mmCIF file of C-alpha atoms in Angstrom:
data_model
loop_
_atom_site.group_PDB
_atom_site.id
_atom_site.type_symbol
_atom_site.label_atom_id
_atom_site.label_comp_id
_atom_site.label_asym_id
_atom_site.label_seq_id
_atom_site.Cartn_x
_atom_site.Cartn_y
_atom_site.Cartn_z
ATOM 1 C CA LYS A 110 50.037 -84.356 -24.574
ATOM 2 C CA VAL A 111 50.139 -86.858 -21.900
ATOM 3 C CA MET A 112 53.684 -86.450 -21.447
ATOM 4 C CA GLY A 113 53.354 -82.850 -20.437
ATOM 5 C CA LEU A 114 50.399 -83.917 -17.661
ATOM 6 C CA MET A 115 53.268 -85.906 -16.871
ATOM 7 C CA ASN A 116 56.035 -83.366 -16.550
ATOM 8 C CA VAL A 117 58.061 -84.238 -19.374
ATOM 9 C CA LYS A 118 60.052 -81.271 -20.164
ATOM 10 C CA TYR A 119 62.784 -83.349 -22.391
ATOM 11 C CA LEU A 120 62.599 -85.998 -24.307
ATOM 12 C CA LEU A 121 66.421 -87.396 -24.983
ATOM 13 C CA LEU A 122 66.802 -90.322 -28.678
ATOM 14 C CA ARG A 123 69.799 -92.209 -28.990
ATOM 15 C CA LYS A 124 70.111 -93.539 -31.994
ATOM 16 C CA ASP A 125 73.738 -95.796 -30.814
ATOM 17 C CA VAL A 126 70.767 -98.638 -28.403
ATOM 18 C CA LEU A 127 68.683 -101.231 -30.344
ATOM 19 C CA PRO A 128 65.403 -101.618 -28.093
ATOM 20 C CA TYR A 129 67.197 -105.927 -27.256
ATOM 21 C CA PHE A 130 63.831 -106.045 -24.717
ATOM 22 C CA SER A 131 61.113 -104.765 -26.388
ATOM 23 C CA ASP A 132 59.590 -107.428 -28.582
ATOM 24 C CA CYS A 133 59.900 -104.669 -31.598
ATOM 25 C CA PRO A 134 61.299 -106.143 -34.123
ATOM 26 C CA ASN A 135 60.936 -102.902 -36.823
ATOM 27 C CA TRP A 136 62.768 -100.667 -34.052
ATOM 28 C CA ASN A 137 64.156 -97.676 -36.197
ATOM 29 C CA TRP A 138 65.335 -94.532 -34.851
ATOM 30 C CA GLY A 139 64.899 -93.325 -37.952
ATOM 31 C CA LYS A 140 61.379 -93.328 -38.082
ATOM 32 C CA VAL A 141 61.076 -92.163 -34.640
ATOM 33 C CA ASN A 142 63.867 -88.635 -34.624
ATOM 34 C CA GLU A 143 61.317 -87.957 -38.125
ATOM 35 C CA TYR A 144 58.105 -87.900 -36.509
ATOM 36 C CA LEU A 145 59.304 -85.554 -33.942
ATOM 37 C CA LEU A 146 61.029 -83.512 -35.647
ATOM 38 C CA SER A 147 57.434 -83.364 -37.884
ATOM 39 C CA ASN A 148 55.943 -83.284 -34.649
ATOM 40 C CA SER A 149 54.608 -79.134 -33.434
ATOM 41 C CA ASP A 150 54.732 -80.781 -30.025
ATOM 42 C CA PHE A 151 58.807 -80.718 -30.123
ATOM 43 C CA LYS A 152 61.474 -78.932 -30.659
ATOM 44 C CA GLU A 153 65.361 -80.606 -31.269
ATOM 45 C CA ILE A 154 67.467 -78.108 -29.079
ATOM 46 C CA SER A 155 70.403 -80.918 -29.546
ATOM 47 C CA ASN A 156 72.263 -83.322 -32.037
ATOM 48 C CA GLY A 157 74.856 -85.072 -32.096
ATOM 49 C CA PRO A 158 76.080 -88.687 -33.837
ATOM 50 C CA ASN A 159 74.182 -90.926 -31.033
ATOM 51 C CA ILE A 160 72.276 -88.361 -29.403
ATOM 52 C CA SER A 161 69.265 -86.070 -29.872
ATOM 53 C CA LEU A 162 67.684 -83.774 -27.406
ATOM 54 C CA PHE A 163 64.328 -82.365 -27.949
ATOM 55 C CA ILE A 164 61.994 -80.327 -25.968
ATOM 56 C CA ASN A 165 58.613 -80.912 -24.679
ATOM 57 C CA ASN A 166 56.231 -77.478 -25.929
ATOM 58 C CA LYS A 167 53.400 -79.100 -24.084
ATOM 59 C CA PHE A 168 55.365 -78.991 -20.968
ATOM 60 C CA THR A 169 53.033 -77.871 -17.828
ATOM 61 C CA SER A 170 54.836 -76.291 -14.551
ATOM 62 C CA HIS A 171 54.260 -78.469 -11.587
ATOM 63 C CA PHE A 172 51.278 -76.234 -10.306
ATOM 64 C CA TYR A 173 48.702 -75.489 -13.337
ATOM 65 C CA ILE A 174 45.092 -74.713 -13.860
ATOM 66 C CA GLY A 175 43.496 -77.037 -14.943
ATOM 67 C CA LYS A 176 40.234 -78.486 -16.446
ATOM 68 C CA LYS A 177 38.089 -81.777 -15.742
ATOM 69 C CA THR A 178 37.799 -83.717 -18.640
ATOM 70 C CA THR A 179 37.103 -87.284 -18.964
ATOM 71 C CA LEU A 180 38.273 -90.031 -22.532
ATOM 72 C CA PRO A 181 35.855 -91.723 -24.363
ATOM 73 C CA GLY A 182 35.542 -95.259 -22.550
ATOM 74 C CA TRP A 183 37.973 -93.999 -18.890
ATOM 75 C CA GLU A 184 34.937 -91.914 -17.748
ATOM 76 C CA ASP A 185 35.575 -93.015 -14.655
ATOM 77 C CA ILE A 186 39.539 -91.619 -14.873
ATOM 78 C CA ASN A 187 39.836 -87.556 -13.863
ATOM 79 C CA ILE A 188 41.776 -85.655 -17.435
ATOM 80 C CA ALA A 189 43.262 -82.695 -16.422
ATOM 81 C CA SER A 190 43.741 -80.142 -19.115
ATOM 82 C CA SER A 191 45.818 -77.509 -19.209
ATOM 83 C CA ASN A 192 43.801 -74.260 -19.365
ATOM 84 C CA ASN A 193 42.797 -70.747 -19.602
ATOM 85 C CA GLY A 194 42.858 -68.831 -15.450
ATOM 86 C CA PRO A 195 44.648 -66.941 -12.874
ATOM 87 C CA GLU A 196 48.731 -66.800 -12.897
ATOM 88 C CA VAL A 197 50.057 -69.297 -10.839
ATOM 89 C CA ASN A 198 53.784 -68.910 -9.864
ATOM 90 C CA SER A 199 55.180 -71.530 -7.126
ATOM 91 C CA VAL A 200 57.945 -70.988 -4.951
ATOM 92 C CA LYS A 201 59.411 -74.062 -2.780
ATOM 93 C CA ILE A 202 59.863 -73.935 0.431
ATOM 94 C CA GLY A 203 61.456 -77.152 0.929
ATOM 95 C CA PRO A 204 60.447 -80.853 -0.688
ATOM 96 C CA THR A 205 56.925 -81.369 1.166
ATOM 97 C CA LYS A 206 56.479 -77.273 1.144
ATOM 98 C CA TYR A 207 55.631 -74.770 -1.395
ATOM 99 C CA ILE A 208 54.227 -70.913 -1.271
ATOM 100 C CA LEU A 209 51.266 -70.223 -4.075
ATOM 101 C CA ASN A 210 50.704 -67.128 -5.627
ATOM 102 C CA ILE A 211 47.839 -66.865 -6.585
ATOM 103 C CA LYS A 212 46.760 -64.371 -8.995
ATOM 104 C CA ASN A 213 43.977 -62.992 -12.012
ATOM 105 C CA ALA A 214 41.581 -65.094 -10.302
ATOM 106 C CA LYS A 215 38.087 -64.498 -11.810
ATOM 107 C CA GLU A 216 36.034 -67.519 -11.159
ATOM 108 C CA PRO A 217 36.570 -71.018 -10.125
ATOM 109 C CA TYR A 218 39.079 -72.961 -10.826
ATOM 110 C CA MET A 219 41.091 -76.314 -10.704
ATOM 111 C CA LEU A 220 44.795 -76.385 -9.335
ATOM 112 C CA VAL A 221 46.671 -78.850 -11.233
ATOM 113 C CA PHE A 222 49.536 -80.219 -8.526
ATOM 114 C CA SER A 223 52.428 -82.726 -10.762
ATOM 115 C CA GLU A 224 53.331 -84.922 -7.745
ATOM 116 C CA SER A 225 52.255 -88.350 -6.832
ATOM 117 C CA PHE A 226 48.931 -88.440 -5.517
ATOM 118 C CA ASN A 227 48.696 -88.858 -1.649
ATOM 119 C CA LYS A 228 45.617 -87.638 0.148
ATOM 120 C CA GLY A 229 48.790 -85.776 3.173
ATOM 121 C CA TRP A 230 49.166 -83.312 0.798
ATOM 122 C CA LYS A 231 47.126 -80.547 1.744
ATOM 123 C CA ILE A 232 46.240 -75.914 0.469
ATOM 124 C CA VAL A 233 45.996 -74.123 3.211
ATOM 125 C CA ASP A 234 44.486 -70.067 2.271
ATOM 126 C CA ASN A 235 44.948 -67.912 5.383
ATOM 127 C CA ASN A 236 45.518 -71.184 7.685
ATOM 128 C CA LYS A 237 42.126 -72.418 6.955
ATOM 129 C CA ASP A 238 42.394 -75.877 4.917
ATOM 130 C CA ILE A 239 40.717 -75.074 1.327
ATOM 131 C CA GLY A 240 39.181 -78.741 0.972
ATOM 132 C CA SER A 241 40.604 -82.524 0.733
ATOM 133 C CA ASN A 242 42.481 -83.521 -3.025
ATOM 134 C CA ASP A 243 41.102 -85.720 -6.263
ATOM 135 C CA LYS A 244 43.210 -87.687 -8.130
ATOM 136 C CA VAL A 245 43.844 -86.494 -11.295
ATOM 137 C CA ASN A 246 45.981 -87.653 -14.625
ATOM 138 C CA SER A 247 45.954 -90.991 -12.553
ATOM 139 C CA TYR A 248 49.079 -89.925 -10.594
ATOM 140 C CA ALA A 249 47.932 -85.663 -9.593
ATOM 141 C CA ASN A 250 46.661 -84.276 -6.945
ATOM 142 C CA ALA A 251 44.337 -80.959 -8.140
ATOM 143 C CA TRP A 252 42.154 -79.081 -5.608
ATOM 144 C CA ASN A 253 38.967 -76.941 -6.564
ATOM 145 C CA ILE A 254 39.822 -73.499 -6.062
ATOM 146 C CA THR A 255 36.489 -71.541 -5.936
ATOM 147 C CA LYS A 256 38.261 -67.950 -4.524
ATOM 148 C CA THR A 257 38.792 -65.073 -6.980
ATOM 149 C CA GLY A 258 41.144 -61.600 -6.707
ATOM 150 C CA ASP A 259 45.191 -61.951 -5.847
ATOM 151 C CA TYR A 260 46.043 -64.118 -3.008
ATOM 152 C CA GLN A 261 48.206 -66.811 -1.867
ATOM 153 C CA LEU A 262 47.736 -70.567 -0.593
ATOM 154 C CA ILE A 263 50.813 -73.170 0.991
ATOM 155 C CA ILE A 264 50.671 -76.404 -0.099
ATOM 156 C CA GLU A 265 52.655 -79.503 2.637
ATOM 157 C CA TYR A 266 52.949 -82.868 2.585
ATOM 158 C CA LEU A 267 51.894 -82.949 6.471
ATOM 159 C CA PRO A 268 52.486 -85.828 6.976
ATOM 160 C CA GLN A 269 56.114 -84.450 6.973
ATOM 161 C CA ARG A 270 55.723 -82.806 10.444
ATOM 162 C CA LEU A 271 54.860 -86.045 12.049
ATOM 163 C CA PHE A 272 58.460 -87.788 10.843
ATOM 164 C CA VAL A 273 59.885 -84.726 11.768
ATOM 165 C CA VAL A 274 58.268 -84.588 15.385
ATOM 166 C CA GLY A 275 59.451 -88.155 15.947
ATOM 167 C CA ALA A 276 62.912 -88.254 14.971
ATOM 168 C CA LEU A 277 63.218 -85.063 17.215
ATOM 169 C CA ILE A 278 61.199 -87.942 20.064
ATOM 170 C CA SER A 279 63.893 -90.147 18.907
ATOM 171 C CA ILE A 280 66.689 -87.930 18.882
ATOM 172 C CA PHE A 281 65.934 -86.417 22.661
ATOM 173 C CA SER A 282 65.294 -90.175 23.642
ATOM 174 C CA PHE A 283 69.001 -91.391 22.751
ATOM 175 C CA GLY A 284 70.509 -88.163 24.623
ATOM 176 C CA ILE A 285 68.477 -88.772 27.560
ATOM 177 C CA TYR A 286 69.465 -92.420 26.776
ATOM 178 C CA LEU A 287 73.251 -91.591 26.471
ATOM 179 C CA LEU A 288 73.012 -89.325 30.029
ATOM 180 C CA PHE A 289 71.875 -92.312 32.058
ATOM 181 C CA MET A 290 74.841 -94.849 30.863
ATOM 182 C CA MET A 291 77.842 -91.467 30.986
ATOM 183 C CA LYS A 292 76.533 -91.577 34.496
ATOM 184 C CA TYR A 293 76.458 -95.325 35.516
ATOM 185 C CA LYS A 294 79.393 -95.975 33.458
ATOM 186 C CA PHE A 295 82.007 -92.858 35.538
ATOM 187 C CA ARG A 296 79.606 -93.977 38.993
ATOM 188 C CA GLY A 297 80.889 -97.691 38.511
ATOM 189 C CA ILE A 298 84.916 -96.135 37.161
ATOM 190 C CA ILE A 299 84.552 -93.993 40.568
ATOM 191 C CA LYS A 300 83.894 -97.137 43.116
ATOM 192 C CA LYS A 301 86.133 -98.810 41.404
ATOM 193 C CA CYS A 302 88.995 -96.014 41.842
ATOM 194 C CA LEU A 303 88.375 -96.172 45.943
#
């Protein structure tokens, strides 16, 4: 389940490598392979002489509806486990922007975004900021959404906008610098020719 929350979809088990950098003297890939084969969370999709590939049946998508829970002794860490809720379909516009189509939201829910937590991630509904994000699963972003029905949300990493503006200013400044340098360089060449 933890691997699903951490967005691990595939597990590759190499049978030809011993864990030389491990303190585990009793490493046995056969036992690991047997465990994965007997565990309903994993399904073997490829098996070769030295490699087995498993798919995680508990894989959660980049965006999912979560339910806030805590583990005993870990009350200070928010855990968002997968939960029933509205249907979430995401479209990636770029590395820092997504459009989410929410369908059949009947009650408030927690939207989890499995990307490194940063307060720069913002979610917008009709150009209105929904609110700040919380950290869940020790790394991910989560928002409590109260809107119901069918609607569209936009999630964007806002510091990227500052980077783009800064890059444009730098390019413009360099262009101006080149124009001045060319002007003074040509002025010197013309004076030498006269």
